[in-house]
Coordinates of N, CA and C and ligand atoms in Angstrom, one line a residue:
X437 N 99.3 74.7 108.5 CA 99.3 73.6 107.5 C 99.3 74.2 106.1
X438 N 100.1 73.8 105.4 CA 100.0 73.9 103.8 C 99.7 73.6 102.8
X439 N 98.7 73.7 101.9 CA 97.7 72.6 100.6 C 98.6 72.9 99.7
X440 N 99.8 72.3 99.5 CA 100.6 72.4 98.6 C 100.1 72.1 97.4
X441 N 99.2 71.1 97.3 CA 98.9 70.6 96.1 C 97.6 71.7 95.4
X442 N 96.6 71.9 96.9 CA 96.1 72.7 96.2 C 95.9 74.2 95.8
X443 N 97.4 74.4 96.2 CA 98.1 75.7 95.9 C 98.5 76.1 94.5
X444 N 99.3 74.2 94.6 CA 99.5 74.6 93.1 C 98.2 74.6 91.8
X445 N 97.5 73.7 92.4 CA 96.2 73.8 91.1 C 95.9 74.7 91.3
X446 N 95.4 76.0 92.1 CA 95.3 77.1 91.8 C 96.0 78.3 91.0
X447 N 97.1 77.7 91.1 CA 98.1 78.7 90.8 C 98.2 78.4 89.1
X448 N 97.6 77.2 88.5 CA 97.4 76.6 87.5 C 96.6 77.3 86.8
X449 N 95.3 77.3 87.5 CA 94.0 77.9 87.2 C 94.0 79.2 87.1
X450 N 94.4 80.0 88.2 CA 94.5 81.2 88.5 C 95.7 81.9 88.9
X451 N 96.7 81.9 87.6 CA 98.3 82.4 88.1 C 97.9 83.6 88.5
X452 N 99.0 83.8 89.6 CA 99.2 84.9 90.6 C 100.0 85.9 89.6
X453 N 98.9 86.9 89.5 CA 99.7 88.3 88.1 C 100.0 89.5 89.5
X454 N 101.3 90.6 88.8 CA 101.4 91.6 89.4 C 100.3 92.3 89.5
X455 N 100.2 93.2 90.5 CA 99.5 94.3 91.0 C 99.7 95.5 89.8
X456 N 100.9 95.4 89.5 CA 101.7 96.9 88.9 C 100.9 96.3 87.4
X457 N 101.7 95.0 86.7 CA 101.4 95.3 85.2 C 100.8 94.1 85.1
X458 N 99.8 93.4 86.0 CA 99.3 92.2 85.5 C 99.6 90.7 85.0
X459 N 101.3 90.8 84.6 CA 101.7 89.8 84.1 C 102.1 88.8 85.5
X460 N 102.1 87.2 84.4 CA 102.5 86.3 85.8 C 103.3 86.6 86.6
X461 N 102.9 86.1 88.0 CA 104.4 86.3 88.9 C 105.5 84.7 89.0
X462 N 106.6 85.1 89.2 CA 107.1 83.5 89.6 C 106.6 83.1 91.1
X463 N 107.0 82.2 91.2 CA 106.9 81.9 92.9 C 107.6 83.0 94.0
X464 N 109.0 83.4 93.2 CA 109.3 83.9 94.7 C 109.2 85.6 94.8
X465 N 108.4 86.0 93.3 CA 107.5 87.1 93.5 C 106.5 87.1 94.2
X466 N 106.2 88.3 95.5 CA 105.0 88.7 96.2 C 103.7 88.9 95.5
X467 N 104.3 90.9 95.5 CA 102.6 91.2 94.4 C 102.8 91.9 94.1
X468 N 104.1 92.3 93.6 CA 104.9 92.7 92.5 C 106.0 92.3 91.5
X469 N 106.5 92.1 90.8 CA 107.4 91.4 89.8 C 108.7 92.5 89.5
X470 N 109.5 91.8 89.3 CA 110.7 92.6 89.9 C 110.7 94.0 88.8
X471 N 110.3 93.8 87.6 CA 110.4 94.9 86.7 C 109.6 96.1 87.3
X472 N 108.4 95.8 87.5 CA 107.2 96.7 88.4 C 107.8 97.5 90.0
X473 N 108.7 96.6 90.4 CA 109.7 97.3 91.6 C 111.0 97.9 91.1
X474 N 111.4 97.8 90.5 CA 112.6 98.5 89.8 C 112.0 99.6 89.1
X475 N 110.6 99.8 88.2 CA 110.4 101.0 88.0 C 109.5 101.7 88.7
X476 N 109.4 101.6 90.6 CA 108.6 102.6 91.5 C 108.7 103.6 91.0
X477 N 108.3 104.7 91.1 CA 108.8 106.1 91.1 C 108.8 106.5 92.4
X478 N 109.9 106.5 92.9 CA 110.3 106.4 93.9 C 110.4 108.2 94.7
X479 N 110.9 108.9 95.5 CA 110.8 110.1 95.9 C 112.8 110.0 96.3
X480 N 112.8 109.3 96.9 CA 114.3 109.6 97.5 C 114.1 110.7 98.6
X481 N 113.1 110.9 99.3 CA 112.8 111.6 100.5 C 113.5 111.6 101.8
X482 N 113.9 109.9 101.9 CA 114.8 109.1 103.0 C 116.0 109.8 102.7
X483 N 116.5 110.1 101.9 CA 117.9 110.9 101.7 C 117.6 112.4 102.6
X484 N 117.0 113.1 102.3 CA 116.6 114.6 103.0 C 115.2 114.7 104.1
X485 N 115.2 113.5 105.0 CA 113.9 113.2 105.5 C 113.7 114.4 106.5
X486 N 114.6 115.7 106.5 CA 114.6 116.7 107.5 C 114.4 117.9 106.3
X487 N 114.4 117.8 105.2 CA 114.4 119.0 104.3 C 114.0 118.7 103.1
X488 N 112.6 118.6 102.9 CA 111.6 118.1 101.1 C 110.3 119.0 101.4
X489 N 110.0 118.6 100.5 CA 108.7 119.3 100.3 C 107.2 119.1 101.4
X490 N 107.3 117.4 101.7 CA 106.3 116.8 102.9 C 107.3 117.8 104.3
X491 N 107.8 118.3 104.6 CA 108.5 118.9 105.9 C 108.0 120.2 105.9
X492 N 107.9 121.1 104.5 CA 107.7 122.4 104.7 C 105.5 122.1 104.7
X493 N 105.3 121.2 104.6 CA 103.7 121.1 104.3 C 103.2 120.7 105.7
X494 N 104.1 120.2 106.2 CA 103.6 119.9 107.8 C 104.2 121.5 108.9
X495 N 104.6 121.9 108.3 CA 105.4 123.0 109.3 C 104.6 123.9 109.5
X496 N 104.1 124.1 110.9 CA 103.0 124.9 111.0 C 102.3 124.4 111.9
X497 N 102.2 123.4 111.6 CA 100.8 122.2 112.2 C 101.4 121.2 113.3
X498 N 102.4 121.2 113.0 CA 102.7 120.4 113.9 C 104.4 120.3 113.7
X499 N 105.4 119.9 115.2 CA 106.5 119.7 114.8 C 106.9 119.0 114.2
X500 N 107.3 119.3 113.2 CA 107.9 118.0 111.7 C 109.4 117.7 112.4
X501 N 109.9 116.2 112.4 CA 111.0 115.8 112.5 C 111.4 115.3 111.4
X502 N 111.5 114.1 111.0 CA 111.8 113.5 109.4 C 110.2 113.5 109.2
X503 N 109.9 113.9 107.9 CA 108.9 113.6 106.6 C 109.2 113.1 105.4
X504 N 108.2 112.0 105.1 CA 108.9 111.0 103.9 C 107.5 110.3 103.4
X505 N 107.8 110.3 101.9 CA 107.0 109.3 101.3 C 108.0 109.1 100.2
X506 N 107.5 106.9 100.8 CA 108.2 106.5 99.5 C 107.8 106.6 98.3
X507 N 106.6 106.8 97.5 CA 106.9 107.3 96.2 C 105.7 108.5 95.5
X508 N 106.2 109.0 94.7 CA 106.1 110.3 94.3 C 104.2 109.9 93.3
X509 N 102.9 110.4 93.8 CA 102.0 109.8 93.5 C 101.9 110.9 92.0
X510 N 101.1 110.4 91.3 CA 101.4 110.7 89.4 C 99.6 110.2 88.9
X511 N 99.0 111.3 89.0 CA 97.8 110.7 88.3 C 97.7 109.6 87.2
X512 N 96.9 108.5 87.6 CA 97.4 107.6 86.1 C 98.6 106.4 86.2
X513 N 99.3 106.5 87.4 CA 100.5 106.2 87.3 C 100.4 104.8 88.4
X514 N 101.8 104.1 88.5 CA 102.3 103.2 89.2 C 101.7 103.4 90.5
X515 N 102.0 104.3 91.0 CA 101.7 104.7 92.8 C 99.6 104.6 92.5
X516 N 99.0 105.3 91.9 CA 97.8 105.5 91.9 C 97.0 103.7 91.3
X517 N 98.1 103.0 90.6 CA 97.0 101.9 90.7 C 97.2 100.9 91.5
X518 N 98.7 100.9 92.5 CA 98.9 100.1 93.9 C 98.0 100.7 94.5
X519 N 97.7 101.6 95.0 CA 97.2 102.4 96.3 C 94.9 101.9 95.8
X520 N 94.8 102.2 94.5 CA 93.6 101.8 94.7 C 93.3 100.3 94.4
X521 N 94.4 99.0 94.2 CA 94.1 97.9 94.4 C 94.4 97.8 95.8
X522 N 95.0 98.3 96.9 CA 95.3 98.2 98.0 C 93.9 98.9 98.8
X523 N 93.5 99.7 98.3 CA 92.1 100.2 99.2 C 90.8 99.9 99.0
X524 N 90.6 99.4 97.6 CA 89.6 98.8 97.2 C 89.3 97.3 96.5
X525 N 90.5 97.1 96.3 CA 90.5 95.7 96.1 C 91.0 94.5 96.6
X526 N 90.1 94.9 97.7 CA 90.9 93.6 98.7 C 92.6 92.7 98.4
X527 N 93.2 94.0 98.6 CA 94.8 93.8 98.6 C 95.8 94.2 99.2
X528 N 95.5 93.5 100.7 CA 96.3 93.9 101.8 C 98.0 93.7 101.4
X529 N 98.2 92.8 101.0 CA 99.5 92.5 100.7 C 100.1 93.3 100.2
X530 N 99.7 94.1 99.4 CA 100.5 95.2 97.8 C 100.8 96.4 99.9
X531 N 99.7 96.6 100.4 CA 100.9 97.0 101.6 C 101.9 97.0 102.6
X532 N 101.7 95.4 102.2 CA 102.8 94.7 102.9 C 104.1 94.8 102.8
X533 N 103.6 94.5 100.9 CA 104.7 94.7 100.1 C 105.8 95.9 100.1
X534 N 104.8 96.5 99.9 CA 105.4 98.1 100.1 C 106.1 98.5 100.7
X535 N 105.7 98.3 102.3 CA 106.3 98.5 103.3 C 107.6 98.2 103.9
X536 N 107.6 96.9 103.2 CA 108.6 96.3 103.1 C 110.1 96.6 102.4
X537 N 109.2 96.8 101.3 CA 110.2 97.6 100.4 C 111.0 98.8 101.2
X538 N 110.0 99.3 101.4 CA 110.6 100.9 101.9 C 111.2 100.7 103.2
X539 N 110.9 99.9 104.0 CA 112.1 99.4 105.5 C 113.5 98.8 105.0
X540 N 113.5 98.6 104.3 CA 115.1 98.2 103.5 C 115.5 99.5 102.7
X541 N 115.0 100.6 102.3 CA 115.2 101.6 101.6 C 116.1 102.1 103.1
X542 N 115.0 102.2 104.1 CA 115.1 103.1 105.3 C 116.2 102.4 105.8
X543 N 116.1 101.3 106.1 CA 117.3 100.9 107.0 C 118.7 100.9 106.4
X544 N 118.9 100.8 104.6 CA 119.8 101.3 104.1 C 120.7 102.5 104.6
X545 N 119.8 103.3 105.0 CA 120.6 104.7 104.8 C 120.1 105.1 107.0
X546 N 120.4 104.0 107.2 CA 120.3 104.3 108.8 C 119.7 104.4 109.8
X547 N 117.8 104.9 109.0 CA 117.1 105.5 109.6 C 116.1 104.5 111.0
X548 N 116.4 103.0 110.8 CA 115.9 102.2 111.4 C 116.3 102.3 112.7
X549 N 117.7 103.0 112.9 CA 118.1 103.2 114.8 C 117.1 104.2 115.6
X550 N 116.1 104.9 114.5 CA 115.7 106.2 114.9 C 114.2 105.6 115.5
X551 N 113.4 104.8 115.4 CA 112.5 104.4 116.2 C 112.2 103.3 117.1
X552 N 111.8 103.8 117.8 CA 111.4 102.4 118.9 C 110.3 101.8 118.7
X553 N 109.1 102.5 117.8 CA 107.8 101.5 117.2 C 107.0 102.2 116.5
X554 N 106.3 101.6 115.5 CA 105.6 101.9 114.5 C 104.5 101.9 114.6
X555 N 103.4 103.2 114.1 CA 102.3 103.0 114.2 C 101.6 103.8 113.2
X556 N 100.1 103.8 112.9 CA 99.4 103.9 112.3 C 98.4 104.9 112.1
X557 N 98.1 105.6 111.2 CA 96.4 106.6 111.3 C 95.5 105.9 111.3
X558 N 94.8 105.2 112.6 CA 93.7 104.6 112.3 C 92.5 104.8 111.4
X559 N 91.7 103.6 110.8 CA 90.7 103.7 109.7 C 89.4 104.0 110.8
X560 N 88.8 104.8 109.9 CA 87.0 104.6 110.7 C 86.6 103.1 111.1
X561 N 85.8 103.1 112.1 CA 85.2 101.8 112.4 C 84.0 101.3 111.1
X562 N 83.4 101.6 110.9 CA 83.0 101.5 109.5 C 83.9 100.9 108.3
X563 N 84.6 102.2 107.9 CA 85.4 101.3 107.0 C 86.6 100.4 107.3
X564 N 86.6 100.2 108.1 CA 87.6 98.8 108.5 C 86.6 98.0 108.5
X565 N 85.7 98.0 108.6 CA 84.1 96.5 108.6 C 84.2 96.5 107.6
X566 N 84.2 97.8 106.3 CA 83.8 96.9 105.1 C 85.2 96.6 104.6
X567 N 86.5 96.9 104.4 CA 87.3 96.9 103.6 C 88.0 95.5 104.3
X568 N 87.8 95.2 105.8 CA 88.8 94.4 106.4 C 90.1 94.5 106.9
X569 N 90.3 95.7 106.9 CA 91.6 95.6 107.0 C 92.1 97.4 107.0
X570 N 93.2 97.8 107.7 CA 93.3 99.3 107.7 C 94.9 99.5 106.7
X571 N 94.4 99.9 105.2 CA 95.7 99.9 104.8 C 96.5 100.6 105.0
X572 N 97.1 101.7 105.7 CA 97.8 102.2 106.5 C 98.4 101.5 107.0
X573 N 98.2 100.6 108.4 CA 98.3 99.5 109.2 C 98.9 98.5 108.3
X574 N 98.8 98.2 106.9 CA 99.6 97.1 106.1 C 100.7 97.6 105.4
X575 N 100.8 99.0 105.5 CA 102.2 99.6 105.2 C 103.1 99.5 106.5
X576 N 102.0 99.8 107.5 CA 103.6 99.9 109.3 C 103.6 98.3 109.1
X577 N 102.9 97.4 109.1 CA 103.1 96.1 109.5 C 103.9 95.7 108.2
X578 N 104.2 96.0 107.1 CA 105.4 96.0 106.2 C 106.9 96.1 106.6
X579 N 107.0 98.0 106.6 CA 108.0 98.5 107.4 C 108.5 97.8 108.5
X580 N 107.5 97.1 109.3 CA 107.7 96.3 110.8 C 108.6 95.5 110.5
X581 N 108.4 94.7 109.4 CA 108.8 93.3 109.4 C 110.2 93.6 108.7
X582 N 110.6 94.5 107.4 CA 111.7 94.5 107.4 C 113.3 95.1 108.5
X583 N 112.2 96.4 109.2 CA 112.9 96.7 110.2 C 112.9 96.2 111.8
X584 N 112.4 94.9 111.7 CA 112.8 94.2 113.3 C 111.6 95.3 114.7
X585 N 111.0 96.4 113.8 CA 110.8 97.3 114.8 C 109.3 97.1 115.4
X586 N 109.1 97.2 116.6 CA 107.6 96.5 116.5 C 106.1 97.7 115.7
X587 N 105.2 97.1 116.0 CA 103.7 97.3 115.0 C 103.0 97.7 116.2
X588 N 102.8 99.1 116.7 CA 101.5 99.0 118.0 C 100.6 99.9 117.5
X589 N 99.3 99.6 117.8 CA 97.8 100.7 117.1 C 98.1 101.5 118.3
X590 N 98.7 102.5 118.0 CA 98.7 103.4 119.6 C 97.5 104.6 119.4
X591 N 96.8 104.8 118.1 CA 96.1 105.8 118.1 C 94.5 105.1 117.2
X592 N 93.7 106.0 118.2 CA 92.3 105.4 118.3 C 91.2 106.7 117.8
X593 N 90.2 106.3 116.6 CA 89.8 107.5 116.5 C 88.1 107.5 117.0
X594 N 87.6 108.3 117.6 CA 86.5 108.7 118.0 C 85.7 108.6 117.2
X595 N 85.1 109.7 116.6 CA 84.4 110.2 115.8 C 84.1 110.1 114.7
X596 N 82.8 109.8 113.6 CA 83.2 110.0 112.2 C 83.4 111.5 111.9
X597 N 84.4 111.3 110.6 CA 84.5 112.3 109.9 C 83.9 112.4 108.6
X598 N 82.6 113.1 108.8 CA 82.0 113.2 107.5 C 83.1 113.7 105.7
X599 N 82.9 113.4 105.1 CA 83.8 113.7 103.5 C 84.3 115.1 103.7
X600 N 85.4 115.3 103.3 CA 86.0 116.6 103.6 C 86.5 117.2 102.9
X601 N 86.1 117.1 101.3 CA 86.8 117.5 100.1 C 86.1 118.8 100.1
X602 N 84.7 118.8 100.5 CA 84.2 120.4 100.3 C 84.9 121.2 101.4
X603 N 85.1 121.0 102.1 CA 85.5 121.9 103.6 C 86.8 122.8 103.0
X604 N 87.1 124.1 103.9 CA 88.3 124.8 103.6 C 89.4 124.2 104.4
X605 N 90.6 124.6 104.2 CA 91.8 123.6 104.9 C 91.2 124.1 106.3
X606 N 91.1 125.1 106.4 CA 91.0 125.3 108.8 C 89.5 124.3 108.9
X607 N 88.8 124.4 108.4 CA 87.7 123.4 108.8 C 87.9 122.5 109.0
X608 N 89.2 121.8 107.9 CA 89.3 120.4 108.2 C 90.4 120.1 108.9
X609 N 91.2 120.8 109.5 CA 92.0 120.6 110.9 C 91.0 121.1 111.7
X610 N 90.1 121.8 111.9 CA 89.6 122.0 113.4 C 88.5 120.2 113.3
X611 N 87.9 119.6 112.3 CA 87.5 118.8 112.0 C 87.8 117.4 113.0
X612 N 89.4 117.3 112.1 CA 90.1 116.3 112.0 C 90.8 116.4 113.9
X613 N 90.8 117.7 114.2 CA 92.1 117.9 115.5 C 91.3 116.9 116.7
X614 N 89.9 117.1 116.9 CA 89.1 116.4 118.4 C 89.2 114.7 118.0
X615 N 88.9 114.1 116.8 CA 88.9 112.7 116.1 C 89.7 111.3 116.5
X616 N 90.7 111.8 117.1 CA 91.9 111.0 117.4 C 92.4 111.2 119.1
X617 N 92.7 109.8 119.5 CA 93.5 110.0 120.9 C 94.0 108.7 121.1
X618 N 95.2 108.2 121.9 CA 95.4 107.9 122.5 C 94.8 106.0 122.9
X619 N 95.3 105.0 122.5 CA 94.9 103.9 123.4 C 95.6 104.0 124.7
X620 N 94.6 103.8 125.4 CA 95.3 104.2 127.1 C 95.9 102.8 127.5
X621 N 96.0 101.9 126.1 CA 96.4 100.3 126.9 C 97.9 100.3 126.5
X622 N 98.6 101.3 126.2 CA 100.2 101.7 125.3 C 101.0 102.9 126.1
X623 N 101.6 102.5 126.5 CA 102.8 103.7 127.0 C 103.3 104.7 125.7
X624 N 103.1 105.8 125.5 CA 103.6 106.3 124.2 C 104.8 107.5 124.8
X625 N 104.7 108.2 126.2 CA 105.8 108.8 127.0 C 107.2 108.3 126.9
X626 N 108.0 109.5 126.4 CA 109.5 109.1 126.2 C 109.6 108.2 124.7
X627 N 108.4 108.1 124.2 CA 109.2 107.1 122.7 C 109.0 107.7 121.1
X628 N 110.3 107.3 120.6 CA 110.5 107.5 119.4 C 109.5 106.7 118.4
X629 N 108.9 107.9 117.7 CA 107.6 106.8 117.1 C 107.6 107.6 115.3
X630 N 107.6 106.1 114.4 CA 107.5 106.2 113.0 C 106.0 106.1 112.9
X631 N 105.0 107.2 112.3 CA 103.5 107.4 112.1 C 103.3 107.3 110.5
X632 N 102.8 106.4 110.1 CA 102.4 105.5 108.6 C 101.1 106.3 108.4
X633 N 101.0 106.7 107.3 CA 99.4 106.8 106.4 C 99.9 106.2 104.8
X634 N 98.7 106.2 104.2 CA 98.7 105.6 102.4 C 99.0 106.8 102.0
X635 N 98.4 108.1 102.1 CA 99.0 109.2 101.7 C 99.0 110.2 102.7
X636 N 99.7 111.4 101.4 CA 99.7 113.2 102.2 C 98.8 113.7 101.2
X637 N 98.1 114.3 101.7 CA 97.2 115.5 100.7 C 97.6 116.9 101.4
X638 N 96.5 117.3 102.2 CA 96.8 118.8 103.2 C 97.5 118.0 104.4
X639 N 98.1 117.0 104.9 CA 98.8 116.6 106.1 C 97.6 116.5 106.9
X640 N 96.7 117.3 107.0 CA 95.6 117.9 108.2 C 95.5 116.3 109.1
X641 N 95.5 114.9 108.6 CA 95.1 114.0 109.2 C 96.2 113.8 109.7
X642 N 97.8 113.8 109.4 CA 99.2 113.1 109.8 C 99.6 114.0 111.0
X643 N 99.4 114.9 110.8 CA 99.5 116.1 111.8 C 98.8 115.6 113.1
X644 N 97.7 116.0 112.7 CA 96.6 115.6 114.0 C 96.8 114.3 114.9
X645 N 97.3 113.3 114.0 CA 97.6 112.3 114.7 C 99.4 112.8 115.3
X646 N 100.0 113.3 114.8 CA 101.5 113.5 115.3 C 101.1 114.0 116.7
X647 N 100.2 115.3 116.5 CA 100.3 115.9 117.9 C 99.4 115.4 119.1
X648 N 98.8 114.6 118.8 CA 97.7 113.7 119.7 C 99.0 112.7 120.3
X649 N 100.0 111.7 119.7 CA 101.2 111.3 119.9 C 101.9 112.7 120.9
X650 N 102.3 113.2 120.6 CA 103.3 114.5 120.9 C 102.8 115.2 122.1
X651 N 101.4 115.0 122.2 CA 100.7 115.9 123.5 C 100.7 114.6 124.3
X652 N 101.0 113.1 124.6 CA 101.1 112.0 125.2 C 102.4 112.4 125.5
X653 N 103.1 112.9 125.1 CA 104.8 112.8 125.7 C 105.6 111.9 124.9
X654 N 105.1 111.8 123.9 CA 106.4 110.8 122.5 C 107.8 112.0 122.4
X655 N 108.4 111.3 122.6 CA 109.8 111.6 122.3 C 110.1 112.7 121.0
X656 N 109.8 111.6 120.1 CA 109.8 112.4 118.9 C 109.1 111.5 118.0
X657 N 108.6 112.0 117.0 CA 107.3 111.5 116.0 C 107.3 111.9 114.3
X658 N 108.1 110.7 113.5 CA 108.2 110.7 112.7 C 107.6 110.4 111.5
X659 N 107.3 111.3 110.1 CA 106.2 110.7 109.3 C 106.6 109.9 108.5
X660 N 105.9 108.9 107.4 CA 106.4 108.1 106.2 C 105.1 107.5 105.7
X661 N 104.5 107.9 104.4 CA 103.3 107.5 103.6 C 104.0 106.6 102.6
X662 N 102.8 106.5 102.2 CA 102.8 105.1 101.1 C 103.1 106.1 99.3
X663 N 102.9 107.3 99.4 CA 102.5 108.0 98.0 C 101.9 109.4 98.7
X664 N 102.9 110.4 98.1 CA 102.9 111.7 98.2 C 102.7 112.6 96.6
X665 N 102.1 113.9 96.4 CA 102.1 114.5 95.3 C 101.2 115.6 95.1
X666 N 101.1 115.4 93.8 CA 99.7 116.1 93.6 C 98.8 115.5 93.2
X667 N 97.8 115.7 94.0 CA 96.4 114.7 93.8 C 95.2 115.9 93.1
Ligands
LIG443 ZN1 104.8 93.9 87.2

């Protein structure tokens, strides 16, 4: 059902502003306004998704097939204030949005024949209580929707992982490697799988989840974040 009416007195009250620059949106803007999507800073990663910078960062750790993030993160910047109205301000949509975005980037240039389903770095149980929602999970269920491809939580994490900014990089892959496995209610043997996070920093979490996929028997296991850079 629809409160049209009291959609629109809200909308009266409380116009719906971009995510990006605050200003009104029209109606058949989301949660961005078309100037604020026109100037993403975008990576263009989907063009070389077998040879960038996210490909030589995961090499080592895990077999990298395509690596990609759609845009390039910039302290201060476009990518850094979607990503913290999306994780902290109750703004599932700005990943929706995203996602979306970047499934029509992708299917542009082909890449949509290359998976059979999409899936996610799951959030701690904790922080999915408080936040509501796993933003990761609102970038694949983005991507999902423009590319027809389905949305499955194939990967489940154990353990907390205590803060890991102090730790050295091997700490926090030996850390991060036991944390993650498998929902045993998903066939993941034999399938082509696109793996979503919000970002890359050391990969240590994308990885870990690739090869936890990969040690199931996935086909092949593709990455794509929401904002890559230097953080
Ligand atoms: Zn805007």
């Amino acid at each position: 059902m629809r409160f049209t009416f009291w959609e629109d007195f809200l909308a009266l009250v409380f116009p719906k502003t971009c995510a990006g620059c605050n200003q009104s949106l029209f109606d058949f803007e989301y949660m961005l306004c078309k100037a604020c999507i026109a100037s993403l800073p975008m990576t263009n990663y989907h063009l070389q998704p077998q040879n960038n910078d996210l490909v030589v960062k995961v090499m080592g750790l895990t077999k990298p097939n395509l690596v990609m993030s759609f845009l390039r993160f910039t302290k201060g910047g476009m990518s850094q204030r979607l990503l913290h109205q999306l994780k902290y301000k109750n703004k599932p949509e700005i990943g929706i949005e995203l996602g979306q975005l970047y499934g029509y980037l992708l299917k542009d240039v082909g890449l949509d024949k290359n998976w059979d389903m999409i899936t996610a770095v799951p959030l701690h149980r904790n922080k999915f209580r408080r936040r509501g929602y796993n933003q990761s999970e609102q970038f694949g269920l983005g991507i999902s929707k423009s590319l027809g491809i389905p949305y499955v939580p194939l990967i489940v994490r154990h353990i907390y992982t205590e803060t890991q900014t102090s730790k050295s990089r091997i700490e926090r892959l030996d850390n991060v490697a036991s944390v993650f496995g498998i929902d045993g209610s998903f066939e993941v043997q034999g399938q082509r799988i696109l793996l979503v996070d919000d970002v890359m920093t050391t990969g240590a979490t994308l990885t870990s989840c690739a090869n936890v996929l990969l040690n199931a028997n996935a086909k092949v296991v593709d990455m794509a974040v929401i904002a890559a850079g230097k953080f």
